């Protein structure tokens, strides 16, 4: 998806429990859709290499256009598209054209540059619910060739009544076939019944957990907080497991990775290291140098007016 939100100046909740922190999503607009933006935070630009988390829906798209995100560019990241309900059509400047459905992964590696569009197909399901995630490419990989992969089947494992589908990295013995560029994990936890289990974690990873449907209790959350949609729980490195319980029908996400240790400059749909790189990418987009997205019926997204970008803060 595409964001025009360059304003990251938000209030941040301070840590309320040792090594844990609970923050609230801000509401953002993506085209006609309202989304819950959980990352980035002003003081936490990435968790592992995960640098952007939008949760949208569930919403009715019955008899209306639905999602319509015109062609726009990306650099320096991978987009991870995951649906809980509905269907979305992806097209990109490599010529890819792919409908995605729940339980499947669309993984687009922007590398040095790609353009794509996302829209509800003409004949689409009546509801839409999903997450749009970005993974920052580490400095050594961020100029790689652009690529697109669709994974129709992903490994799953059962933990305490949760069906755990692993779409990035590995968890509980299940390993995603998706090609990632850093030590990372991404999984969906669906409570098939009232579920309670201990998720194995890599101690070298930091993690976030958020709820898309229902609610959950997570060990280590401040004051035995019941997590609900629109909240993000951050857990620091050094944990080898986390206890999670949720009522039947709840659906959660676990994202994590080794702290990136790199200062990102993020603006619009671009992830770089300096303001100059962002400005160069915007100039490339305005000059048509990202290529065209064949088949999309409409004009590409214009880049918003450039703002004065700050160089990354020093750690
Ligand atoms: Mn996008």
mmCIF file with all atom_site columns, C-alpha atoms in Angstrom, residues 204-287:
data_model
loop_
_atom_site.group_PDB
_atom_site.id
_atom_site.type_symbol
_atom_site.label_atom_id
_atom_site.label_alt_id
_atom_site.label_comp_id
_atom_site.label_asym_id
_atom_site.label_entity_id
_atom_site.label_seq_id
_atom_site.pdbx_PDB_ins_code
_atom_site.Cartn_x
_atom_site.Cartn_y
_atom_site.Cartn_z
_atom_site.occupancy
_atom_site.B_iso_or_equiv
_atom_site.pdbx_formal_charge
_atom_site.auth_seq_id
_atom_site.auth_comp_id
_atom_site.auth_asym_id
_atom_site.auth_atom_id
_atom_site.pdbx_PDB_model_num
ATOM 1  C CA . UNK A 1 204 ? 18.214  -12.356 20.041  1.00 0.00 ? 204 UNK A CA 1
ATOM 2  C CA . UNK A 1 205 ? 14.945  -10.975 18.606  1.00 0.00 ? 205 UNK A CA 1
ATOM 3  C CA . UNK A 1 206 ? 12.786  -8.100  19.742  1.00 0.00 ? 206 UNK A CA 1
ATOM 4  C CA . UNK A 1 207 ? 9.078   -8.655  19.045  1.00 0.00 ? 207 UNK A CA 1
ATOM 5  C CA . UNK A 1 208 ? 5.696   -7.030  18.731  1.00 0.00 ? 208 UNK A CA 1
ATOM 6  C CA . UNK A 1 209 ? 2.310   -8.665  19.169  1.00 0.00 ? 209 UNK A CA 1
ATOM 7  C CA . UNK A 1 210 ? -0.968  -7.178  17.999  1.00 0.00 ? 210 UNK A CA 1
ATOM 8  C CA . UNK A 1 211 ? -4.541  -8.412  17.752  1.00 0.00 ? 211 UNK A CA 1
ATOM 9  C CA . UNK A 1 212 ? -6.516  -8.221  14.516  1.00 0.00 ? 212 UNK A CA 1
ATOM 10 C CA . UNK A 1 213 ? -9.697  -9.912  15.756  1.00 0.00 ? 213 UNK A CA 1
ATOM 11 C CA . UNK A 1 214 ? -10.897 -10.537 19.290  1.00 0.00 ? 214 UNK A CA 1
ATOM 12 C CA . UNK A 1 215 ? -8.542  -10.011 22.217  1.00 0.00 ? 215 UNK A CA 1
ATOM 13 C CA . UNK A 1 216 ? -5.587  -11.645 23.914  1.00 0.00 ? 216 UNK A CA 1
ATOM 14 C CA . UNK A 1 217 ? -3.616  -11.712 27.136  1.00 0.00 ? 217 UNK A CA 1
ATOM 15 C CA . UNK A 1 218 ? 0.137   -11.730 26.774  1.00 0.00 ? 218 UNK A CA 1
ATOM 16 C CA . UNK A 1 219 ? 2.620   -12.432 29.567  1.00 0.00 ? 219 UNK A CA 1
ATOM 17 C CA . UNK A 1 220 ? 4.794   -9.421  30.166  1.00 0.00 ? 220 UNK A CA 1
ATOM 18 C CA . UNK A 1 221 ? 2.156   -6.915  29.111  1.00 0.00 ? 221 UNK A CA 1
ATOM 19 C CA . UNK A 1 222 ? 1.811   -4.052  31.559  1.00 0.00 ? 222 UNK A CA 1
ATOM 20 C CA . UNK A 1 223 ? -0.798  -4.618  34.282  1.00 0.00 ? 223 UNK A CA 1
ATOM 21 C CA . UNK A 1 224 ? -2.153  -7.803  32.697  1.00 0.00 ? 224 UNK A CA 1
ATOM 22 C CA . UNK A 1 225 ? -3.405  -5.732  29.790  1.00 0.00 ? 225 UNK A CA 1
ATOM 23 C CA . UNK A 1 226 ? -5.961  -7.336  27.520  1.00 0.00 ? 226 UNK A CA 1
ATOM 24 C CA . UNK A 1 227 ? -4.733  -6.548  24.028  1.00 0.00 ? 227 UNK A CA 1
ATOM 25 C CA . UNK A 1 228 ? -7.346  -5.404  21.554  1.00 0.00 ? 228 UNK A CA 1
ATOM 26 C CA . UNK A 1 229 ? -7.215  -4.282  17.900  1.00 0.00 ? 229 UNK A CA 1
ATOM 27 C CA . UNK A 1 230 ? -5.385  -0.973  17.597  1.00 0.00 ? 230 UNK A CA 1
ATOM 28 C CA . UNK A 1 231 ? -2.790  -1.730  20.282  1.00 0.00 ? 231 UNK A CA 1
ATOM 29 C CA . UNK A 1 232 ? 0.795   -2.837  19.823  1.00 0.00 ? 232 UNK A CA 1
ATOM 30 C CA . UNK A 1 233 ? 2.757   -4.634  22.506  1.00 0.00 ? 233 UNK A CA 1
ATOM 31 C CA . UNK A 1 234 ? 6.530   -4.410  22.189  1.00 0.00 ? 234 UNK A CA 1
ATOM 32 C CA . UNK A 1 235 ? 8.739   -6.995  23.899  1.00 0.00 ? 235 UNK A CA 1
ATOM 33 C CA . UNK A 1 236 ? 12.464  -6.424  24.232  1.00 0.00 ? 236 UNK A CA 1
ATOM 34 C CA . UNK A 1 237 ? 15.157  -8.952  23.383  1.00 0.00 ? 237 UNK A CA 1
ATOM 35 C CA . UNK A 1 238 ? 16.181  -11.646 25.827  1.00 0.00 ? 238 UNK A CA 1
ATOM 36 C CA . UNK A 1 239 ? 12.996  -13.738 25.989  1.00 0.00 ? 239 UNK A CA 1
ATOM 37 C CA . UNK A 1 240 ? 12.912  -17.386 25.039  1.00 0.00 ? 240 UNK A CA 1
ATOM 38 C CA . UNK A 1 241 ? 9.159   -17.701 25.163  1.00 0.00 ? 241 UNK A CA 1
ATOM 39 C CA . UNK A 1 242 ? 5.998   -15.706 25.720  1.00 0.00 ? 242 UNK A CA 1
ATOM 40 C CA . UNK A 1 243 ? 2.693   -16.967 27.060  1.00 0.00 ? 243 UNK A CA 1
ATOM 41 C CA . UNK A 1 244 ? -0.376  -15.955 25.048  1.00 0.00 ? 244 UNK A CA 1
ATOM 42 C CA . UNK A 1 245 ? -4.034  -16.774 25.613  1.00 0.00 ? 245 UNK A CA 1
ATOM 43 C CA . UNK A 1 246 ? -7.030  -15.768 23.540  1.00 0.00 ? 246 UNK A CA 1
ATOM 44 C CA . UNK A 1 247 ? -10.693 -16.636 23.137  1.00 0.00 ? 247 UNK A CA 1
ATOM 45 C CA . UNK A 1 248 ? -11.841 -18.796 20.247  1.00 0.00 ? 248 UNK A CA 1
ATOM 46 C CA . UNK A 1 249 ? -11.959 -16.829 17.000  1.00 0.00 ? 249 UNK A CA 1
ATOM 47 C CA . UNK A 1 250 ? -9.263  -14.330 18.000  1.00 0.00 ? 250 UNK A CA 1
ATOM 48 C CA . UNK A 1 251 ? -6.465  -13.655 15.569  1.00 0.00 ? 251 UNK A CA 1
ATOM 49 C CA . UNK A 1 252 ? -3.065  -12.214 16.481  1.00 0.00 ? 252 UNK A CA 1
ATOM 50 C CA . UNK A 1 253 ? 0.198   -11.394 14.804  1.00 0.00 ? 253 UNK A CA 1
ATOM 51 C CA . UNK A 1 254 ? 3.733   -11.880 16.076  1.00 0.00 ? 254 UNK A CA 1
ATOM 52 C CA . UNK A 1 255 ? 6.515   -9.970  14.344  1.00 0.00 ? 255 UNK A CA 1
ATOM 53 C CA . UNK A 1 256 ? 10.132  -9.891  15.408  1.00 0.00 ? 256 UNK A CA 1
ATOM 54 C CA . UNK A 1 257 ? 13.746  -9.916  14.465  1.00 0.00 ? 257 UNK A CA 1
ATOM 55 C CA . UNK A 1 258 ? 17.262  -9.039  15.453  1.00 0.00 ? 258 UNK A CA 1
ATOM 56 C CA . UNK A 1 259 ? 17.318  -5.260  16.060  1.00 0.00 ? 259 UNK A CA 1
ATOM 57 C CA . UNK A 1 260 ? 18.214  -3.666  12.751  1.00 0.00 ? 260 UNK A CA 1
ATOM 58 C CA . UNK A 1 261 ? 20.825  -1.316  14.189  1.00 0.00 ? 261 UNK A CA 1
ATOM 59 C CA . UNK A 1 262 ? 20.503  1.019   11.208  1.00 0.00 ? 262 UNK A CA 1
ATOM 60 C CA . UNK A 1 263 ? 18.964  4.493   11.133  1.00 0.00 ? 263 UNK A CA 1
ATOM 61 C CA . UNK A 1 264 ? 16.215  4.631   8.523   1.00 0.00 ? 264 UNK A CA 1
ATOM 62 C CA . UNK A 1 265 ? 14.942  7.651   6.662   1.00 0.00 ? 265 UNK A CA 1
ATOM 63 C CA . UNK A 1 266 ? 11.359  6.835   5.675   1.00 0.00 ? 266 UNK A CA 1
ATOM 64 C CA . UNK A 1 267 ? 9.191   9.129   3.608   1.00 0.00 ? 267 UNK A CA 1
ATOM 65 C CA . UNK A 1 268 ? 6.079   8.299   1.566   1.00 0.00 ? 268 UNK A CA 1
ATOM 66 C CA . UNK A 1 269 ? 6.773   4.791   0.244   1.00 0.00 ? 269 UNK A CA 1
ATOM 67 C CA . UNK A 1 270 ? 10.507  5.056   0.325   1.00 0.00 ? 270 UNK A CA 1
ATOM 68 C CA . UNK A 1 271 ? 12.993  3.645   2.804   1.00 0.00 ? 271 UNK A CA 1
ATOM 69 C CA . UNK A 1 272 ? 16.524  5.005   2.601   1.00 0.00 ? 272 UNK A CA 1
ATOM 70 C CA . UNK A 1 273 ? 19.383  6.203   4.761   1.00 0.00 ? 273 UNK A CA 1
ATOM 71 C CA . UNK A 1 274 ? 19.685  9.855   3.741   1.00 0.00 ? 274 UNK A CA 1
ATOM 72 C CA . UNK A 1 275 ? 17.305  12.637  2.658   1.00 0.00 ? 275 UNK A CA 1
ATOM 73 C CA . UNK A 1 276 ? 19.256  12.884  -0.607  1.00 0.00 ? 276 UNK A CA 1
ATOM 74 C CA . UNK A 1 277 ? 18.362  9.296   -1.497  1.00 0.00 ? 277 UNK A CA 1
ATOM 75 C CA . UNK A 1 278 ? 14.686  10.045  -0.899  1.00 0.00 ? 278 UNK A CA 1
ATOM 76 C CA . UNK A 1 279 ? 14.886  13.148  -3.082  1.00 0.00 ? 279 UNK A CA 1
ATOM 77 C CA . UNK A 1 280 ? 16.569  11.166  -5.863  1.00 0.00 ? 280 UNK A CA 1
ATOM 78 C CA . UNK A 1 281 ? 13.875  8.471   -5.732  1.00 0.00 ? 281 UNK A CA 1
ATOM 79 C CA . UNK A 1 282 ? 11.109  11.090  -5.909  1.00 0.00 ? 282 UNK A CA 1
ATOM 80 C CA . UNK A 1 283 ? 12.822  12.649  -8.934  1.00 0.00 ? 283 UNK A CA 1
ATOM 81 C CA . UNK A 1 284 ? 13.041  9.186   -10.524 1.00 0.00 ? 284 UNK A CA 1
ATOM 82 C CA . UNK A 1 285 ? 9.340   8.566   -9.919  1.00 0.00 ? 285 UNK A CA 1
ATOM 83 C CA . UNK A 1 286 ? 8.358   11.957  -11.347 1.00 0.00 ? 286 UNK A CA 1
ATOM 84 C CA . UNK A 1 287 ? 10.510  11.235  -14.423 1.00 0.00 ? 287 UNK A CA 1
#
